[in-house]
Amino acid sequence: MNAITRSVLSHNFRSSCQYVVFRAFSSEAKNINFDDLVKGKPIVVFMKGTPVAPRCGFSNAVCQILKHHGVKDFTSYDVLSDDAVREGIKKYTNWPTIPQVFFNGEFVGGCDIMLDMHKNGDLIKELQKVGIRSALLDAKDNSDGKS
Amino acid sequence: MAVKFQHLISNIININRDFLYLSSANKHLIYKSFYATVKMGDEKPVENAIRTKLTEALKPEYIEVINESYMHNVPKGTESHFKVVIVSSAFENVKRIEKHQLVHKAIQEELDHSIHALSIVAKTPKEWEVSKEVGQSPACRGGAGL
């Protein structure tokens, strides 16, 4: 093993140790109340990136589905900007992946479930329950009117 | 035995070599695949473990485990992004979220240590009869190692 390899490997080792220490402290130091983050809001999405600039295909898909239904405003949290939120939300919902979607404080699921609900029409009903009229209903009414 | 050992060593060397060229964002993925390879000593340890554990836990009528890692910004051979298509009568009268949680539970170890992204299509045999459609996974938006 040459000197460069050794130094790179030891650097990797060092930085990974720092990462572990950082994570241990960051999740301990912050006691996040996830009830506060999700309750009292019609739609909350925990995602990677922001709705304007998603940084993961699955998070983007959730935003696109909501947009398709005419949902313009929803609360989103970027888990990449806060490691304590990223790890905490997984424990809160007992769900291992991001994105995670909440309607009226209730956990709905991730990207697969949103896509499923969109496909079989359940999403329109679920949006209605939280007081949002899906834009797809209006699109349907218009086309019905024309025919 | 010697051949197997040699294979293992060459795996480690390859991974170390890949490792040196990686951006810091991807490091933890490499750690994961590195340990998975060393632990199992076969070429698709995570994929095989997912298939075996889900088969044991849910007795599926149909199961497909697809490694979609190639669609993401990770080195060749990485086992990080998966899609699971599983049809089982264990999903009868089970809510959507709970179907997924049954899958999560069966492969908890892999989720904790190896898998970065998991897409699940979980259906009952009846639902599978109605539609055998399996949607395409969304394109990566660069966040693979984040």
mmCIF file of C-alpha atoms in Angstrom:
data_model
loop_
_atom_site.group_PDB
_atom_site.id
_atom_site.type_symbol
_atom_site.label_atom_id
_atom_site.label_comp_id
_atom_site.label_asym_id
_atom_site.label_seq_id
_atom_site.Cartn_x
_atom_site.Cartn_y
_atom_site.Cartn_z
ATOM 1 C CA MET A 1 0.000 0.000 0.000
ATOM 2 C CA ASN A 2 1.556 3.287 -1.022
ATOM 3 C CA ALA A 3 1.567 6.469 1.008
ATOM 4 C CA ILE A 4 -1.245 8.104 -0.942
ATOM 5 C CA THR A 5 -3.576 5.140 -0.553
ATOM 6 C CA ARG A 6 -2.803 5.010 3.125
ATOM 7 C CA SER A 7 -3.528 8.665 3.658
ATOM 8 C CA VAL A 8 -6.779 8.503 1.657
ATOM 9 C CA LEU A 9 -7.961 5.456 3.565
ATOM 10 C CA SER A 10 -7.091 6.953 6.916
ATOM 11 C CA HIS A 11 -8.842 10.158 5.916
ATOM 12 C CA ASN A 12 -11.930 8.151 4.985
ATOM 13 C CA PHE A 13 -11.794 6.358 8.276
ATOM 14 C CA ARG A 14 -11.412 9.594 10.194
ATOM 15 C CA SER A 15 -14.244 11.352 8.416
ATOM 16 C CA SER A 16 -16.549 8.385 8.873
ATOM 17 C CA CYS A 17 -15.804 8.422 12.604
ATOM 18 C CA GLN A 18 -16.609 12.116 12.717
ATOM 19 C CA TYR A 19 -19.821 11.381 10.856
ATOM 20 C CA VAL A 20 -20.852 8.786 13.432
ATOM 21 C CA VAL A 21 -20.080 11.149 16.320
ATOM 22 C CA PHE A 22 -21.944 13.952 14.579
ATOM 23 C CA ARG A 23 -24.987 11.746 14.059
ATOM 24 C CA ALA A 24 -25.009 10.514 17.615
ATOM 25 C CA PHE A 25 -24.971 14.061 18.940
ATOM 26 C CA SER A 26 -27.334 15.570 16.439
ATOM 27 C CA SER A 27 -30.095 13.060 17.122
ATOM 28 C CA GLU A 28 -29.589 13.267 20.871
ATOM 29 C CA ALA A 29 -29.352 17.006 21.105
ATOM 30 C CA LYS A 30 -32.587 17.582 19.228
ATOM 31 C CA ASN A 31 -35.787 16.191 20.557
ATOM 32 C CA ILE A 32 -38.102 16.741 17.622
ATOM 33 C CA ASN A 33 -41.813 16.600 18.210
ATOM 34 C CA PHE A 34 -43.054 15.110 14.955
ATOM 35 C CA ASP A 35 -46.687 15.449 16.061
ATOM 36 C CA ASP A 36 -46.149 19.211 15.921
ATOM 37 C CA LEU A 37 -44.612 18.973 12.460
ATOM 38 C CA VAL A 38 -47.422 16.964 10.851
ATOM 39 C CA LYS A 39 -50.607 17.816 12.749
ATOM 40 C CA GLY A 40 -52.932 20.675 11.865
ATOM 41 C CA LYS A 41 -51.788 20.762 8.248
ATOM 42 C CA PRO A 42 -53.702 19.255 5.310
ATOM 43 C CA ILE A 43 -50.634 17.867 3.524
ATOM 44 C CA VAL A 44 -47.100 17.386 4.797
ATOM 45 C CA VAL A 45 -44.307 15.750 2.784
ATOM 46 C CA PHE A 46 -40.923 14.712 4.149
ATOM 47 C CA MET A 47 -38.703 14.615 1.080
ATOM 48 C CA LYS A 48 -35.199 14.912 -0.304
ATOM 49 C CA GLY A 49 -34.778 18.435 -1.607
ATOM 50 C CA THR A 50 -37.628 20.872 -2.042
ATOM 51 C CA PRO A 51 -40.767 20.766 -4.237
ATOM 52 C CA VAL A 52 -39.048 23.269 -6.544
ATOM 53 C CA ALA A 53 -35.791 21.298 -6.643
ATOM 54 C CA PRO A 54 -36.305 17.679 -5.582
ATOM 55 C CA ARG A 55 -33.077 15.724 -5.172
ATOM 56 C CA CYS A 56 -34.502 12.226 -5.545
ATOM 57 C CA GLY A 57 -36.746 10.669 -8.183
ATOM 58 C CA PHE A 58 -39.186 9.260 -5.638
ATOM 59 C CA SER A 59 -39.581 12.618 -3.871
ATOM 60 C CA ASN A 60 -40.052 14.295 -7.239
ATOM 61 C CA ALA A 61 -42.735 11.768 -8.195
ATOM 62 C CA VAL A 62 -44.759 12.596 -5.070
ATOM 63 C CA CYS A 63 -44.564 16.333 -5.852
ATOM 64 C CA GLN A 64 -45.593 15.698 -9.462
ATOM 65 C CA ILE A 65 -48.591 13.603 -8.405
ATOM 66 C CA LEU A 66 -49.780 16.354 -6.032
ATOM 67 C CA LYS A 67 -49.223 18.967 -8.738
ATOM 68 C CA HIS A 68 -51.234 16.850 -11.161
ATOM 69 C CA HIS A 69 -54.145 17.039 -8.730
ATOM 70 C CA GLY A 70 -53.805 20.806 -8.559
ATOM 71 C CA VAL A 71 -52.252 20.860 -5.083
ATOM 72 C CA LYS A 72 -49.996 23.872 -5.141
ATOM 73 C CA ASP A 73 -49.322 24.482 -1.491
ATOM 74 C CA PHE A 74 -48.221 21.852 0.926
ATOM 75 C CA THR A 75 -45.802 21.750 3.803
ATOM 76 C CA SER A 76 -42.517 20.054 2.988
ATOM 77 C CA TYR A 77 -39.448 19.238 5.023
ATOM 78 C CA ASP A 78 -36.113 18.605 3.346
ATOM 79 C CA VAL A 79 -34.595 15.664 5.234
ATOM 80 C CA LEU A 80 -31.219 16.259 3.574
ATOM 81 C CA SER A 81 -30.874 19.536 5.436
ATOM 82 C CA ASP A 82 -31.379 17.955 8.856
ATOM 83 C CA ASP A 83 -30.112 14.530 9.811
ATOM 84 C CA ALA A 84 -32.159 14.445 13.017
ATOM 85 C CA VAL A 85 -35.367 14.920 11.012
ATOM 86 C CA ARG A 86 -34.250 12.284 8.498
ATOM 87 C CA GLU A 87 -33.661 9.617 11.116
ATOM 88 C CA GLY A 88 -36.435 10.752 13.450
ATOM 89 C CA ILE A 89 -39.224 10.584 10.899
ATOM 90 C CA LYS A 90 -38.337 6.969 10.065
ATOM 91 C CA LYS A 91 -38.761 6.029 13.707
ATOM 92 C CA TYR A 92 -41.921 8.108 14.097
ATOM 93 C CA THR A 93 -43.708 6.285 11.278
ATOM 94 C CA ASN A 94 -41.834 2.978 11.464
ATOM 95 C CA TRP A 95 -41.190 3.458 7.750
ATOM 96 C CA PRO A 96 -37.640 3.087 6.415
ATOM 97 C CA THR A 97 -37.680 5.269 3.300
ATOM 98 C CA ILE A 98 -38.189 8.854 2.141
ATOM 99 C CA PRO A 99 -40.491 10.442 0.890
ATOM 100 C CA GLN A 100 -43.246 10.194 3.488
ATOM 101 C CA VAL A 101 -46.642 11.812 3.047
ATOM 102 C CA PHE A 102 -49.141 12.879 5.724
ATOM 103 C CA PHE A 103 -52.765 13.952 5.221
ATOM 104 C CA ASN A 104 -54.234 15.801 8.222
ATOM 105 C CA GLY A 105 -51.498 14.467 10.466
ATOM 106 C CA GLU A 106 -52.068 10.873 9.419
ATOM 107 C CA PHE A 107 -49.302 8.920 7.701
ATOM 108 C CA VAL A 108 -50.421 7.904 4.209
ATOM 109 C CA GLY A 109 -47.295 6.210 2.843
ATOM 110 C CA GLY A 110 -44.441 6.793 0.437
ATOM 111 C CA CYS A 111 -44.088 7.167 -3.315
ATOM 112 C CA ASP A 112 -45.436 3.708 -4.239
ATOM 113 C CA ILE A 113 -48.608 4.212 -2.202
ATOM 114 C CA MET A 114 -49.220 7.724 -3.555
ATOM 115 C CA LEU A 115 -48.824 6.359 -7.076
ATOM 116 C CA ASP A 116 -51.177 3.495 -6.287
ATOM 117 C CA MET A 117 -53.795 5.834 -4.848
ATOM 118 C CA HIS A 118 -53.443 8.135 -7.834
ATOM 119 C CA LYS A 119 -53.973 5.262 -10.258
ATOM 120 C CA ASN A 120 -57.047 3.755 -8.621
ATOM 121 C CA GLY A 121 -58.739 7.085 -7.857
ATOM 122 C CA ASP A 122 -58.429 6.871 -4.057
ATOM 123 C CA LEU A 123 -56.242 9.954 -3.985
ATOM 124 C CA ILE A 124 -59.152 12.149 -5.136
ATOM 125 C CA LYS A 125 -61.222 10.870 -2.196
ATOM 126 C CA GLU A 126 -58.391 11.243 0.295
ATOM 127 C CA LEU A 127 -57.756 14.827 -0.854
ATOM 128 C CA GLN A 128 -61.454 15.551 -0.477
ATOM 129 C CA LYS A 129 -61.283 14.352 3.125
ATOM 130 C CA VAL A 130 -58.688 17.026 3.895
ATOM 131 C CA GLY A 131 -60.700 19.701 2.123
ATOM 132 C CA ILE A 132 -58.856 19.770 -1.183
ATOM 133 C CA ARG A 133 -60.728 19.412 -4.439
ATOM 134 C CA SER A 134 -58.583 17.552 -6.944
ATOM 135 C CA ALA A 135 -58.049 19.404 -10.212
ATOM 136 C CA LEU A 136 -58.643 16.092 -11.972
ATOM 137 C CA LEU A 137 -62.307 16.249 -10.907
ATOM 138 C CA ASP A 138 -62.728 19.572 -12.692
ATOM 139 C CA ALA A 139 -60.927 18.247 -15.738
ATOM 140 C CA LYS A 140 -63.314 15.278 -15.699
ATOM 141 C CA ASP A 141 -66.389 17.540 -15.292
ATOM 142 C CA ASN A 142 -65.282 19.659 -18.245
ATOM 143 C CA SER A 143 -64.821 16.689 -20.499
ATOM 144 C CA ASP A 144 -68.165 15.267 -19.349
ATOM 145 C CA GLY A 145 -69.826 18.589 -20.173
ATOM 146 C CA LYS A 146 -68.382 18.614 -23.638
ATOM 147 C CA SER A 147 -69.389 15.138 -24.592
ATOM 148 C CA MET B 1 -11.815 -22.686 -0.698
ATOM 149 C CA ALA B 2 -8.662 -20.994 -1.977
ATOM 150 C CA VAL B 3 -10.467 -19.799 -5.080
ATOM 151 C CA LYS B 4 -13.307 -18.456 -3.011
ATOM 152 C CA PHE B 5 -10.879 -16.646 -0.757
ATOM 153 C CA GLN B 6 -9.063 -15.191 -3.733
ATOM 154 C CA HIS B 7 -12.378 -14.011 -5.128
ATOM 155 C CA LEU B 8 -13.176 -12.369 -1.846
ATOM 156 C CA ILE B 9 -9.832 -10.596 -1.749
ATOM 157 C CA SER B 10 -10.224 -9.386 -5.316
ATOM 158 C CA ASN B 11 -13.651 -8.066 -4.396
ATOM 159 C CA ILE B 12 -12.158 -6.142 -1.532
ATOM 160 C CA ILE B 13 -9.396 -4.758 -3.723
ATOM 161 C CA ASN B 14 -11.909 -3.727 -6.401
ATOM 162 C CA ILE B 15 -14.104 -2.038 -3.888
ATOM 163 C CA ASN B 16 -11.158 -0.236 -2.327
ATOM 164 C CA ARG B 17 -10.087 0.921 -5.768
ATOM 165 C CA ASP B 18 -13.572 2.218 -6.548
ATOM 166 C CA PHE B 19 -13.640 3.796 -3.148
ATOM 167 C CA LEU B 20 -10.699 6.060 -3.861
ATOM 168 C CA TYR B 21 -12.457 7.683 -6.788
ATOM 169 C CA LEU B 22 -15.711 8.339 -5.040
ATOM 170 C CA SER B 23 -17.180 11.594 -3.970
ATOM 171 C CA SER B 24 -17.786 11.785 -0.241
ATOM 172 C CA ALA B 25 -21.538 11.628 -0.843
ATOM 173 C CA ASN B 26 -21.337 8.028 -2.010
ATOM 174 C CA LYS B 27 -19.071 6.692 0.700
ATOM 175 C CA HIS B 28 -21.669 5.246 2.991
ATOM 176 C CA LEU B 29 -23.193 3.299 0.105
ATOM 177 C CA ILE B 30 -19.835 1.735 -0.569
ATOM 178 C CA TYR B 31 -19.338 0.828 3.045
ATOM 179 C CA LYS B 32 -22.677 -0.922 2.882
ATOM 180 C CA SER B 33 -21.976 -2.917 -0.272
ATOM 181 C CA PHE B 34 -18.452 -3.672 0.962
ATOM 182 C CA TYR B 35 -19.643 -5.258 4.179
ATOM 183 C CA ALA B 36 -22.472 -7.064 2.443
ATOM 184 C CA THR B 37 -19.999 -8.644 -0.013
ATOM 185 C CA VAL B 38 -17.555 -9.679 2.663
ATOM 186 C CA LYS B 39 -20.288 -11.120 4.851
ATOM 187 C CA MET B 40 -21.980 -13.336 2.306
ATOM 188 C CA GLY B 41 -19.165 -14.023 -0.115
ATOM 189 C CA ASP B 42 -21.447 -14.238 -3.142
ATOM 190 C CA GLU B 43 -22.060 -11.883 -6.004
ATOM 191 C CA LYS B 44 -25.574 -10.733 -5.209
ATOM 192 C CA PRO B 45 -25.773 -11.113 -1.435
ATOM 193 C CA VAL B 46 -28.408 -8.458 -0.826
ATOM 194 C CA GLU B 47 -30.634 -9.403 -3.744
ATOM 195 C CA ASN B 48 -30.488 -13.059 -2.725
ATOM 196 C CA ALA B 49 -31.133 -12.285 0.930
ATOM 197 C CA ILE B 50 -34.185 -10.188 0.037
ATOM 198 C CA ARG B 51 -35.598 -12.990 -2.128
ATOM 199 C CA THR B 52 -34.946 -15.702 0.441
ATOM 200 C CA LYS B 53 -36.312 -13.795 3.415
ATOM 201 C CA LEU B 54 -39.450 -12.596 1.638
ATOM 202 C CA THR B 55 -40.103 -16.089 0.307
ATOM 203 C CA GLU B 56 -39.809 -17.535 3.805
ATOM 204 C CA ALA B 57 -41.894 -14.852 5.488
ATOM 205 C CA LEU B 58 -44.710 -14.302 2.995
ATOM 206 C CA LYS B 59 -44.853 -17.517 0.931
ATOM 207 C CA PRO B 60 -45.428 -15.548 -2.276
ATOM 208 C CA GLU B 61 -47.107 -16.944 -5.383
ATOM 209 C CA TYR B 62 -44.915 -14.648 -7.398
ATOM 210 C CA ILE B 63 -41.799 -12.717 -6.463
ATOM 211 C CA GLU B 64 -39.389 -10.590 -8.402
ATOM 212 C CA VAL B 65 -36.427 -8.754 -6.892
ATOM 213 C CA ILE B 66 -34.942 -6.219 -9.273
ATOM 214 C CA ASN B 67 -31.653 -4.448 -8.604
ATOM 215 C CA GLU B 68 -32.220 -0.951 -9.976
ATOM 216 C CA SER B 69 -28.961 0.457 -8.660
ATOM 217 C CA TYR B 70 -27.621 0.813 -12.205
ATOM 218 C CA MET B 71 -30.133 3.647 -12.670
ATOM 219 C CA HIS B 72 -28.328 5.655 -10.032
ATOM 220 C CA ASN B 73 -25.004 7.313 -9.457
ATOM 221 C CA VAL B 74 -23.311 4.363 -7.765
ATOM 222 C CA PRO B 75 -20.469 2.057 -8.885
ATOM 223 C CA LYS B 76 -21.224 -0.990 -11.026
ATOM 224 C CA GLY B 77 -22.345 -3.981 -9.006
ATOM 225 C CA THR B 78 -23.636 -1.954 -6.068
ATOM 226 C CA GLU B 79 -26.733 -3.340 -4.390
ATOM 227 C CA SER B 80 -28.433 -0.222 -3.103
ATOM 228 C CA HIS B 81 -31.657 0.434 -5.033
ATOM 229 C CA PHE B 82 -34.232 -2.342 -5.322
ATOM 230 C CA LYS B 83 -37.719 -2.947 -6.560
ATOM 231 C CA VAL B 84 -39.700 -5.850 -5.169
ATOM 232 C CA VAL B 85 -42.793 -7.231 -6.876
ATOM 233 C CA ILE B 86 -44.534 -9.664 -4.561
ATOM 234 C CA VAL B 87 -47.866 -11.431 -4.810
ATOM 235 C CA SER B 88 -49.028 -13.220 -1.701
ATOM 236 C CA SER B 89 -52.253 -14.213 0.009
ATOM 237 C CA ALA B 90 -50.663 -12.828 3.199
ATOM 238 C CA PHE B 91 -51.796 -9.428 1.894
ATOM 239 C CA GLU B 92 -55.513 -10.337 1.905
ATOM 240 C CA ASN B 93 -57.550 -7.845 3.953
ATOM 241 C CA VAL B 94 -54.437 -5.904 4.848
ATOM 242 C CA LYS B 95 -54.246 -2.112 4.508
ATOM 243 C CA ARG B 96 -51.894 -0.560 1.977
ATOM 244 C CA ILE B 97 -49.380 0.710 4.524
ATOM 245 C CA GLU B 98 -49.413 -2.589 6.374
ATOM 246 C CA LYS B 99 -48.673 -4.573 3.197
ATOM 247 C CA HIS B 100 -45.495 -2.570 2.812
ATOM 248 C CA GLN B 101 -44.701 -2.955 6.494
ATOM 249 C CA LEU B 102 -44.944 -6.743 6.186
ATOM 250 C CA VAL B 103 -42.271 -6.524 3.483
ATOM 251 C CA HIS B 104 -40.146 -4.097 5.543
ATOM 252 C CA LYS B 105 -40.316 -6.372 8.568
ATOM 253 C CA ALA B 106 -39.136 -9.440 6.651
ATOM 254 C CA ILE B 107 -36.048 -7.666 5.329
ATOM 255 C CA GLN B 108 -35.353 -5.334 8.255
ATOM 256 C CA GLU B 109 -31.678 -6.270 8.390
ATOM 257 C CA GLU B 110 -31.122 -5.453 4.726
ATOM 258 C CA LEU B 111 -33.038 -2.171 5.098
ATOM 259 C CA ASP B 112 -30.883 -1.196 8.069
ATOM 260 C CA HIS B 113 -27.543 -2.109 6.553
ATOM 261 C CA SER B 114 -27.674 -2.361 2.769
ATOM 262 C CA ILE B 115 -30.698 -0.922 1.031
ATOM 263 C CA HIS B 116 -30.800 2.753 0.187
ATOM 264 C CA ALA B 117 -34.039 2.795 -1.815
ATOM 265 C CA LEU B 118 -36.830 0.252 -2.016
ATOM 266 C CA SER B 119 -39.870 0.333 -4.241
ATOM 267 C CA ILE B 120 -42.598 -2.178 -3.435
ATOM 268 C CA VAL B 121 -45.440 -3.593 -5.517
ATOM 269 C CA ALA B 122 -47.374 -5.769 -3.056
ATOM 270 C CA LYS B 123 -50.551 -7.430 -4.293
ATOM 271 C CA THR B 124 -52.926 -10.199 -3.373
ATOM 272 C CA PRO B 125 -53.337 -12.955 -5.990
ATOM 273 C CA LYS B 126 -56.746 -11.459 -6.910
ATOM 274 C CA GLU B 127 -55.315 -7.967 -7.382
ATOM 275 C CA TRP B 128 -52.479 -9.458 -9.428
ATOM 276 C CA GLU B 129 -55.004 -11.151 -11.715
ATOM 277 C CA VAL B 130 -56.718 -7.798 -12.331
ATOM 278 C CA SER B 131 -53.515 -5.933 -13.127
ATOM 279 C CA LYS B 132 -50.007 -7.211 -13.626
ATOM 280 C CA GLU B 133 -48.791 -3.723 -14.262
ATOM 281 C CA VAL B 134 -45.531 -2.799 -12.589
ATOM 282 C CA GLY B 135 -44.750 0.871 -13.036
ATOM 283 C CA GLN B 136 -41.349 2.169 -13.995
ATOM 284 C CA SER B 137 -39.243 3.621 -11.222
ATOM 285 C CA PRO B 138 -38.648 7.344 -11.444
ATOM 286 C CA ALA B 139 -35.417 8.660 -12.895
ATOM 287 C CA CYS B 140 -32.688 9.459 -10.411
ATOM 288 C CA ARG B 141 -32.265 13.113 -9.577
ATOM 289 C CA GLY B 142 -28.722 12.877 -8.309
ATOM 290 C CA GLY B 143 -29.430 12.200 -4.675
ATOM 291 C CA ALA B 144 -28.402 8.531 -4.709
ATOM 292 C CA GLY B 145 -25.613 8.790 -2.166
ATOM 293 C CA LEU B 146 -27.224 11.469 -0.050
#
